[in-house]
Short mmCIF file of C-alpha atoms and ligand atoms in Angstrom, two decimals:
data_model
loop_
_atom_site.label_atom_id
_atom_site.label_comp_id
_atom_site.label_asym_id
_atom_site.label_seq_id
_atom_site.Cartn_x
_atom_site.Cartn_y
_atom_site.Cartn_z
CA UNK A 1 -280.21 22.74 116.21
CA UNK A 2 -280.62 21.11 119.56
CA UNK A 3 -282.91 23.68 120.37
CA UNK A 4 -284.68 22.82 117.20
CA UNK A 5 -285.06 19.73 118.10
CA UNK A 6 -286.34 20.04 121.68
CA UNK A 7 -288.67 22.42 120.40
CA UNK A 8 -290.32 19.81 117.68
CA UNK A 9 -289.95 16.87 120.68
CA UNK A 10 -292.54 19.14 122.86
CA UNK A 11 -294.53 20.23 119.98
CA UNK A 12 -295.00 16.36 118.30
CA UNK A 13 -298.36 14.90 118.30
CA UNK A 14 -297.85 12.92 121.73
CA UNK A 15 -298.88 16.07 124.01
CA UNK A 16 -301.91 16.83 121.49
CA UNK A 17 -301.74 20.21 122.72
CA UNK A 18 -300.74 22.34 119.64
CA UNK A 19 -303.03 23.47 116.52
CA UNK A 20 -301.06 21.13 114.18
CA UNK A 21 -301.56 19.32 110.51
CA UNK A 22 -299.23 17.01 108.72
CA UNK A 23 -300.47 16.95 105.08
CA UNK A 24 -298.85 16.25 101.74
CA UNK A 25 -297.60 18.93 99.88
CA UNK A 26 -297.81 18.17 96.44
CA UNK A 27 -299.57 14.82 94.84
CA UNK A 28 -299.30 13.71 91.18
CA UNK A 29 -303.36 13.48 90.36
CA UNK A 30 -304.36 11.59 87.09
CA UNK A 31 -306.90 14.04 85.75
CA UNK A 32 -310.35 12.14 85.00
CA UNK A 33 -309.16 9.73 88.21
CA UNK A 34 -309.39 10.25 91.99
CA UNK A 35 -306.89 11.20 94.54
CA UNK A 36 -306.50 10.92 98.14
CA UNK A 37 -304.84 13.92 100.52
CA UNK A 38 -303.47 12.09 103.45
CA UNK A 39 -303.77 14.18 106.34
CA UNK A 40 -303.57 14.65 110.36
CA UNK A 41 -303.83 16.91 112.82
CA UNK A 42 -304.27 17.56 116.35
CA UNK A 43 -305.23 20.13 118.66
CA UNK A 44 -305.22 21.63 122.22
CA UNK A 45 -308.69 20.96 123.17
CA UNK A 46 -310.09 17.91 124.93
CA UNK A 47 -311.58 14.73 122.74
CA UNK A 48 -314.10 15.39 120.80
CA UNK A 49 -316.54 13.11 118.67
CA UNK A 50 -316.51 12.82 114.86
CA UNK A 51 -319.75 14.43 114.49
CA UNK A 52 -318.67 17.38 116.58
CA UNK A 53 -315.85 18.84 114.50
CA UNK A 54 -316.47 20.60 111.66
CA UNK A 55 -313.99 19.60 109.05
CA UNK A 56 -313.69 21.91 106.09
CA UNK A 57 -311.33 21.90 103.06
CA UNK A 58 -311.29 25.37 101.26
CA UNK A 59 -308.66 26.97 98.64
CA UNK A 60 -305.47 28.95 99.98
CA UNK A 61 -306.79 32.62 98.45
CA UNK A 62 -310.15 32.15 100.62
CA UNK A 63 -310.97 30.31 103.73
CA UNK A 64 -314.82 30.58 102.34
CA UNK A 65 -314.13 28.84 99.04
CA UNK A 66 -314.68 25.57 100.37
CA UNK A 67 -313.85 22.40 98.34
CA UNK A 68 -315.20 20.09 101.13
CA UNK A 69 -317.51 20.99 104.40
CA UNK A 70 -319.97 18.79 106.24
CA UNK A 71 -322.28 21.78 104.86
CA UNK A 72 -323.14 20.69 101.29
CA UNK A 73 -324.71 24.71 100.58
CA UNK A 74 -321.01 26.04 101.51
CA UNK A 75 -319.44 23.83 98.90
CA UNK A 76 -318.02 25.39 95.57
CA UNK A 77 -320.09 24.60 92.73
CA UNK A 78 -317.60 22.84 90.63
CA UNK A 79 -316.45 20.57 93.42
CA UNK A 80 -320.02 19.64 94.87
CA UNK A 81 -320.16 15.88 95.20
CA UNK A 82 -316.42 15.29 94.16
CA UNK A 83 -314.75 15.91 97.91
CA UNK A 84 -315.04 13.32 100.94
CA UNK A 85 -313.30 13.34 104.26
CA UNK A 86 -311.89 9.36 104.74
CA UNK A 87 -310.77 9.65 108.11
CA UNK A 88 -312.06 9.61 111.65
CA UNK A 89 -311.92 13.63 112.80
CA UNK A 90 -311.86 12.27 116.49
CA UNK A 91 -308.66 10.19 115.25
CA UNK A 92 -307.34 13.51 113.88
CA UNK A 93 -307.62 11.98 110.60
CA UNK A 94 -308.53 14.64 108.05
CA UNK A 95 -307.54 12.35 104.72
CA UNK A 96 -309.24 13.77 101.88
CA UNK A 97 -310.92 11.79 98.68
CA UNK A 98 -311.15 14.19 95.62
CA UNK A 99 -312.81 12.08 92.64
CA UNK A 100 -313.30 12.72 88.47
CA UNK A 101 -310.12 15.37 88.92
CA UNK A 102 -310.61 18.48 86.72
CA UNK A 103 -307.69 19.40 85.50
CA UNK A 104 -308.00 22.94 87.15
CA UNK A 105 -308.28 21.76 90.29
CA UNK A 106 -304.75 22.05 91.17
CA UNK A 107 -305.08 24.25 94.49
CA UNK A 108 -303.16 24.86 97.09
CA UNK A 109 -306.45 23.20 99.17
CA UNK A 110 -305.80 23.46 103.00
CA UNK A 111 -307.69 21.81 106.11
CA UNK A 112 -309.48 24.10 108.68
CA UNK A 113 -311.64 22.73 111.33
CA UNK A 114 -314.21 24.55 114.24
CA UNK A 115 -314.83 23.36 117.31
CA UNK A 116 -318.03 24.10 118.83
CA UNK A 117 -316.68 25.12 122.29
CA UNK A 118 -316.43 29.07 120.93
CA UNK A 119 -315.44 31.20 118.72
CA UNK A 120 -311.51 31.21 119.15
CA UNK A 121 -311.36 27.17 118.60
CA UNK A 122 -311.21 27.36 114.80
CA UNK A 123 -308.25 26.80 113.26
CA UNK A 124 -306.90 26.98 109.47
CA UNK A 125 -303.98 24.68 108.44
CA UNK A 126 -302.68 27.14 105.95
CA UNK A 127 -299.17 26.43 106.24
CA UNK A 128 -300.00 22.79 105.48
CA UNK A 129 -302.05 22.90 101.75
CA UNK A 130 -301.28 20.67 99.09
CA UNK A 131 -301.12 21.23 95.65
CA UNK A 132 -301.84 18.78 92.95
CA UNK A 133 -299.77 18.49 89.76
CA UNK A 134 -301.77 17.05 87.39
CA UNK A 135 -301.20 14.27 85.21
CA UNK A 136 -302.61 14.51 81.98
CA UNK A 137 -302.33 10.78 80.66
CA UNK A 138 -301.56 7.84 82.88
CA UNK A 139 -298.34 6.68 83.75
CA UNK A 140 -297.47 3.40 81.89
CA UNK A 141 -296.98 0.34 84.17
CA UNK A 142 -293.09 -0.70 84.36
CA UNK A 143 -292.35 -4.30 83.87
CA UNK A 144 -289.30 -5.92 85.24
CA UNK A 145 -288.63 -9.96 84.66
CA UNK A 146 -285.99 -12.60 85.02
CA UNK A 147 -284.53 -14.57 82.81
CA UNK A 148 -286.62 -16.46 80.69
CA UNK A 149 -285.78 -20.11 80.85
CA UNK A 150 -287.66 -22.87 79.35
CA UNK A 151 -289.25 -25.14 81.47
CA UNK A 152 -287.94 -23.30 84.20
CA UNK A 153 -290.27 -20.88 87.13
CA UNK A 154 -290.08 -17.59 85.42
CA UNK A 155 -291.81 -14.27 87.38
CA UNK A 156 -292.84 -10.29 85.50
CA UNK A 157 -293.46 -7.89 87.71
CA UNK A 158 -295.98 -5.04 86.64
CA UNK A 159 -295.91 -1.93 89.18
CA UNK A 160 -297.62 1.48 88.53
CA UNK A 161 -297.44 4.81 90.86
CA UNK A 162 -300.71 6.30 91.73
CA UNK A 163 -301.80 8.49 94.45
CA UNK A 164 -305.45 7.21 94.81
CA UNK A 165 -305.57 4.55 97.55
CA UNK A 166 -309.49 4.23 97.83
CA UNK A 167 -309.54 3.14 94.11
CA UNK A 168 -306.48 1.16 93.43
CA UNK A 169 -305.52 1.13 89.56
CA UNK A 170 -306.24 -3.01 88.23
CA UNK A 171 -303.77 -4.77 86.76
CA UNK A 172 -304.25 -7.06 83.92
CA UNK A 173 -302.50 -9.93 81.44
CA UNK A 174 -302.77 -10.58 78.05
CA UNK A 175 -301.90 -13.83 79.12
CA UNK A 176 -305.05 -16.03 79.57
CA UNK A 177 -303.23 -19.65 80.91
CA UNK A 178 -305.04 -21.40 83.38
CA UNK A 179 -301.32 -22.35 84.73
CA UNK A 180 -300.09 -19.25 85.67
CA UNK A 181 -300.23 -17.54 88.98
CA UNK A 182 -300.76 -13.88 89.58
CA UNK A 183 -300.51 -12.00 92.77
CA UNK A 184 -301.38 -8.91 93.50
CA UNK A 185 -299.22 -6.60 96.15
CA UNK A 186 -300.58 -3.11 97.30
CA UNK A 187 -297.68 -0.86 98.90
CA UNK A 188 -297.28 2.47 100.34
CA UNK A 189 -294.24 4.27 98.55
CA UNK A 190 -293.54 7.96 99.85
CA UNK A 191 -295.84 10.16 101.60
CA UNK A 192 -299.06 10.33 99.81
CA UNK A 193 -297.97 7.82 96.88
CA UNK A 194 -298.75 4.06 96.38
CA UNK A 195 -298.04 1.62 94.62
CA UNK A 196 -300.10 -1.26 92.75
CA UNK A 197 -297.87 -4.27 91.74
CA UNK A 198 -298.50 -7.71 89.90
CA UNK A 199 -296.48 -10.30 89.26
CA UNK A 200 -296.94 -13.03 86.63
CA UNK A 201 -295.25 -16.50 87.35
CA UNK A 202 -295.36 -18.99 84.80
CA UNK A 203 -293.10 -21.80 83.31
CA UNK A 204 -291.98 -20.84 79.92
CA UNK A 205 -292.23 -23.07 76.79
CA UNK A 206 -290.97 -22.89 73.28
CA UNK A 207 -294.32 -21.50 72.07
CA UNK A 208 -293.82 -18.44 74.56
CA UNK A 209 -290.77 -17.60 72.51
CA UNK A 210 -290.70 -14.22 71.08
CA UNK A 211 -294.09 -13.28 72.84
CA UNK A 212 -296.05 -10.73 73.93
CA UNK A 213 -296.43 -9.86 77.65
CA UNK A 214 -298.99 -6.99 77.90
CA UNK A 215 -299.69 -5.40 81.20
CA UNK A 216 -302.44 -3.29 81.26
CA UNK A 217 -303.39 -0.98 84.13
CA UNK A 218 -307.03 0.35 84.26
CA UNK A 219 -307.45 3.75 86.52
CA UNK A 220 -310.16 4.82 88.37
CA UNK A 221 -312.25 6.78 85.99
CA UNK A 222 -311.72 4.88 82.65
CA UNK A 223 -308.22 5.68 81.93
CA UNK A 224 -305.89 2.92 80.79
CA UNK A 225 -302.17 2.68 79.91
CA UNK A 226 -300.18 -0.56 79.05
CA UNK A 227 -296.86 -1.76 78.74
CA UNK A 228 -295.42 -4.37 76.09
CA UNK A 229 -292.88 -6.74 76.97
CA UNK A 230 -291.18 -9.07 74.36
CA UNK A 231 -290.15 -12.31 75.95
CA UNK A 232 -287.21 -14.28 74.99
CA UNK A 233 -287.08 -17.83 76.02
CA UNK A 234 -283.44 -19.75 76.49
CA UNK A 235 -283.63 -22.98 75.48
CA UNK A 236 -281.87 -25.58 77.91
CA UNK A 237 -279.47 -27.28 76.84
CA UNK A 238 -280.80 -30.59 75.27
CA UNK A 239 -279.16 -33.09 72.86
CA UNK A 240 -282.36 -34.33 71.48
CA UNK A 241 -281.97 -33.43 68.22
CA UNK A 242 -278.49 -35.10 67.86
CA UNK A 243 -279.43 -38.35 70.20
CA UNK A 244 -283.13 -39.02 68.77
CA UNK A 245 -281.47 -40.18 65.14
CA UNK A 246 -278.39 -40.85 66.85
CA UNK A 247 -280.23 -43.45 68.62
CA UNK A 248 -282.77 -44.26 65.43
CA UNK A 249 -279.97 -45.03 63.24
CA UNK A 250 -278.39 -47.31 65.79
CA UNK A 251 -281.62 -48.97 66.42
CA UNK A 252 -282.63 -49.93 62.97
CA UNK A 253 -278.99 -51.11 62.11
CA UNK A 254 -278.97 -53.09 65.32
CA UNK A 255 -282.85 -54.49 64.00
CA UNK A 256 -281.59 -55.27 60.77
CA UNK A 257 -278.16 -56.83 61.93
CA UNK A 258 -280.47 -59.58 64.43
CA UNK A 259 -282.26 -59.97 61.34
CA UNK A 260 -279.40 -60.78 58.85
CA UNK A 261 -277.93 -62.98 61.30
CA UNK A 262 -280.96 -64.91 61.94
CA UNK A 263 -281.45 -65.45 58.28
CA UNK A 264 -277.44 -66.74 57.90
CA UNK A 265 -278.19 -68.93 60.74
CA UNK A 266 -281.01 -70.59 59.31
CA UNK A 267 -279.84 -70.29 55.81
CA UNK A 268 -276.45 -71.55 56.26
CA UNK A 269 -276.72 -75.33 56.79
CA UNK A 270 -278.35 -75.27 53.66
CA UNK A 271 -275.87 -73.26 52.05
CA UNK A 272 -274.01 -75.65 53.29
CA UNK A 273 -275.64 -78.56 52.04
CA UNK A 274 -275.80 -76.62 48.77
CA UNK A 275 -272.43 -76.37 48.38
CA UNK A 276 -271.40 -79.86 49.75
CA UNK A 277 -273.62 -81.49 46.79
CA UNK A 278 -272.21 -78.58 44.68
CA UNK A 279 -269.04 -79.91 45.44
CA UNK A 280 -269.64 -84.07 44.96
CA UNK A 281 -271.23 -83.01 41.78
CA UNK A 282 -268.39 -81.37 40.46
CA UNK A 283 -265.85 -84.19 42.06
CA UNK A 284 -268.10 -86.91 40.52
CA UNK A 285 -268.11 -85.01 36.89
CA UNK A 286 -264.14 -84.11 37.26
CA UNK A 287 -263.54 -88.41 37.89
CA UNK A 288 -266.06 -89.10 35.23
CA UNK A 289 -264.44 -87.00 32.49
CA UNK A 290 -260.85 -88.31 33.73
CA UNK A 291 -262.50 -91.81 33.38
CA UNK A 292 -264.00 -90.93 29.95
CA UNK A 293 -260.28 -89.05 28.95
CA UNK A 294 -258.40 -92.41 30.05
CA UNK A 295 -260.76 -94.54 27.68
CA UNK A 296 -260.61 -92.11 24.56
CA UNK A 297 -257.23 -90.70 24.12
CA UNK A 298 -255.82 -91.17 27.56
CA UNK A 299 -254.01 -94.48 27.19
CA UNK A 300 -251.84 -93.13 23.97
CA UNK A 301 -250.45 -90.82 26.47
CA UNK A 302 -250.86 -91.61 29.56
CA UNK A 303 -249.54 -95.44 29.01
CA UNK A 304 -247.37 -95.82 26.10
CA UNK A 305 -247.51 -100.17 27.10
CA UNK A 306 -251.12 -99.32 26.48
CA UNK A 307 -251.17 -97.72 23.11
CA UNK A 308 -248.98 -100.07 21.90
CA UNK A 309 -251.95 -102.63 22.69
CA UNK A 310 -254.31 -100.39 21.71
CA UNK A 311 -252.71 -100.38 18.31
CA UNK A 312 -251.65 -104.50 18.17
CA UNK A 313 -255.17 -105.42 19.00
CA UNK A 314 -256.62 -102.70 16.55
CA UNK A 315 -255.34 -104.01 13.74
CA UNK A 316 -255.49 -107.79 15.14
CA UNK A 317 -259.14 -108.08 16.13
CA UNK A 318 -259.54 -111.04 18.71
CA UNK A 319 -262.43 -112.27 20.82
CA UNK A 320 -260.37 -111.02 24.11
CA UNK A 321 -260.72 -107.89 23.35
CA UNK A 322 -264.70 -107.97 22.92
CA UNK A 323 -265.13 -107.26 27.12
CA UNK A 324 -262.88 -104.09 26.75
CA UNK A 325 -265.33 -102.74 24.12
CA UNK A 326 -268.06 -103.93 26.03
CA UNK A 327 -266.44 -101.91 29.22
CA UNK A 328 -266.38 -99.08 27.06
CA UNK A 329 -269.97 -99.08 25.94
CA UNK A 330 -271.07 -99.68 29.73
CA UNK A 331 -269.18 -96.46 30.65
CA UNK A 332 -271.65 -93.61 29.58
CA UNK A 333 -274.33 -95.79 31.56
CA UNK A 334 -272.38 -95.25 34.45
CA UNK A 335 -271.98 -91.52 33.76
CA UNK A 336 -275.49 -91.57 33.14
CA UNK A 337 -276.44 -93.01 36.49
CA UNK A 338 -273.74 -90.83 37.96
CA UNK A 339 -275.57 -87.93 36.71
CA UNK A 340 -279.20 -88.99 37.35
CA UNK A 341 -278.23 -89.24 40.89
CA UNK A 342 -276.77 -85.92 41.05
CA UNK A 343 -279.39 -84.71 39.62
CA UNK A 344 -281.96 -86.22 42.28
CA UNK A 345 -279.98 -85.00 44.93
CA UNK A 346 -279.85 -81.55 43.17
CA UNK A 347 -283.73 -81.27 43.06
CA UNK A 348 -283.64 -83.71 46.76
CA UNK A 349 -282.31 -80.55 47.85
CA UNK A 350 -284.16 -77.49 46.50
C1 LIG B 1 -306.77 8.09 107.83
O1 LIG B 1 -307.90 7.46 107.25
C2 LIG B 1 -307.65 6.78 106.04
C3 LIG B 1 -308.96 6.28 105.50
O2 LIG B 1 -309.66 5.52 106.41
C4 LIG B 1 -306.67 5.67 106.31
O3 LIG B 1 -306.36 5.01 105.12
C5 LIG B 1 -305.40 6.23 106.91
O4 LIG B 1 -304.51 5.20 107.22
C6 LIG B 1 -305.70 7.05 108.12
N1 LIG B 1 -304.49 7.73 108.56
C7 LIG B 1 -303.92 7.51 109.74
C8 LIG B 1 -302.67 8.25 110.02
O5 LIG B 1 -304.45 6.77 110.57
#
């Protein structure tokens, strides 16, 4: 194992002196799409420019069936105009751009470059080929999201895998709000895979309660696949709908209560006054009947001396007793005053 080891130590890319490729074995292609064949190599020979190598890209079977070569004439029919090398060849960068992916273009496909120094500086990577597996339909985006609080920062992530670097897959919303943010992260995953993410920050409100999030991603190529995301939005806990007629009742009692007492205030001294006359009526009536009792049948009770006179005189007529009659008749002129007066004051009063 040591031995192993040693062996790939001397062999690695830092002494550049060894015929070798590191290329991805097998890629997940999106037929219709592109995809992109990261690749490097290295060789024994000294530096040589870009324009000097001869890159070519040709199918496992047959070094001549060529998928890419700087020679358009050498190229296989069906991938004429498809195939691109990325990469700087002087770099040893032999990454590969395959676009509108047939879906029997699976491979194996491996690099083999020529140096123009003679005719034993050519070398085929054939232990290093790729093969695609391809991907009928897209994959659908995968959302992931926090809690969904109202009125509180609230983030969705939308990813999707894709193996085409050169054109990224776009992400899109079917949210439309001016307010919310969306940024957009690019990352390398695993040899030869990528990965397009987007994440969706808003603030949640009531409305966005039992929602739609759609996240749509668009491939190169026209093909589209989406994801639907339902979001549920926790209310925070408010009291408002207990403390708004809480505090409505309260207020409109307290209103009224100011208003009742301001109207007792004002009211009462008249009240007052209302019952105070009430009240000197009623006395003045209560002595005036007593009075009127005393004169009538009063005395035959009241003062049995009296009667007794009452009676004597009765039935003895004499000029004495003319002022007592007189006394009487003067009486209901009193009450009559009395009750003129109380009267006035009555109506004085209203
Ligand atoms: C090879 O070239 C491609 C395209 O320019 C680039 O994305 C990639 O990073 C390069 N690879 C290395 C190992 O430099």
């Amino acid at each position: 194992m040591i031995f192993c080891l040693l062996l790939a130590a001397f062999s690695s890319p830092v002494f550049a002196g060894e015929w070798t490729a590191n290329v991805v074995k097998e890629l997940d292609v999106l037929v219709q799409s592109c995809a992109v064949v990261p690749c490097t190599f290295t060789h024994p020979k000294e530096y040589h420019p870009d324009s000097a190598i001869n890159a070519i890209w040709h199918l496992k079977s047959d070094w001549k069936k060529r998928i890419y070569s700087d020679a358009q004439r050498d190229v296989l029919e069906n991938f004429k105009g498809r195939t691109k090398l990325l990469g700087h060849l002087s770099d040893g960068n032999c990454t590969l751009e395959m676009i509108e992916i047939k879906d029997h273009d699976n491979g194996p496909f491996c690099f083999r470059m020529e140096l123009p120094t003679g005719s034993i500086d050519k070398f085929s990577f054939v232990n290093h080929c790729v093969m695609f597996k391809m991907l009928p339909n897209p994959p659908d985006p995968i959302l992931t999201h926090s809690t969904a609080i109202q009125g509180r920062p609230f983030t969705i992530t939308c990813s999707v895998t894709h193996t085409c670097p050169s054109h990224v897959p776009e992400l899109t919303w079917n949210r439309a709000t001016t307010d919310d943010v969306v940024t957009v992260v690019h990352k390398k995953n695993r040899f030869g895979y990528w990965e397009m993410e987007s994440i969706l920050a808003f603030t949640p409100e009531e409305k966005d309660d039992h929602s739609e999030i759609i996240c749509t991603a668009a491939f190169f190529g026209g093909r589209k696949s989406q994801t639907v995301s339902n979001l549920y939005v926790k209310r925070t806990d408010n009291y408002n709908h207990i403390i708004v007629p809480t505090v409505a009742v309260i207020g409109t009692a307290g209103i009224f209560a100011v208003f009742c007492t301001l109207m007792v205030k004002r009211y009462r001294k008249r009240i007052e006054e209302l019952q105070s006359a009430d009240g000197s009526m009623w006395n003045r009536m209560s002595r005036l009947s007593r009075r009127i009792r005393s004169h009538v049948s009063g005395p035959s009770r009241a003062d049995p001396r009296h009667a007794n006179q009452k009676v004597s005189k009765g039935r003895f007529p004499s000029p004495k007793s003319q002022p007592k009659s007189c006394n009487y008749r003067q009486d209901p002129d009193d009450g009559d005053d009395y009750m003129n007066a109380v009267d006035n004051n009555v109506y004085g009063n209203m």
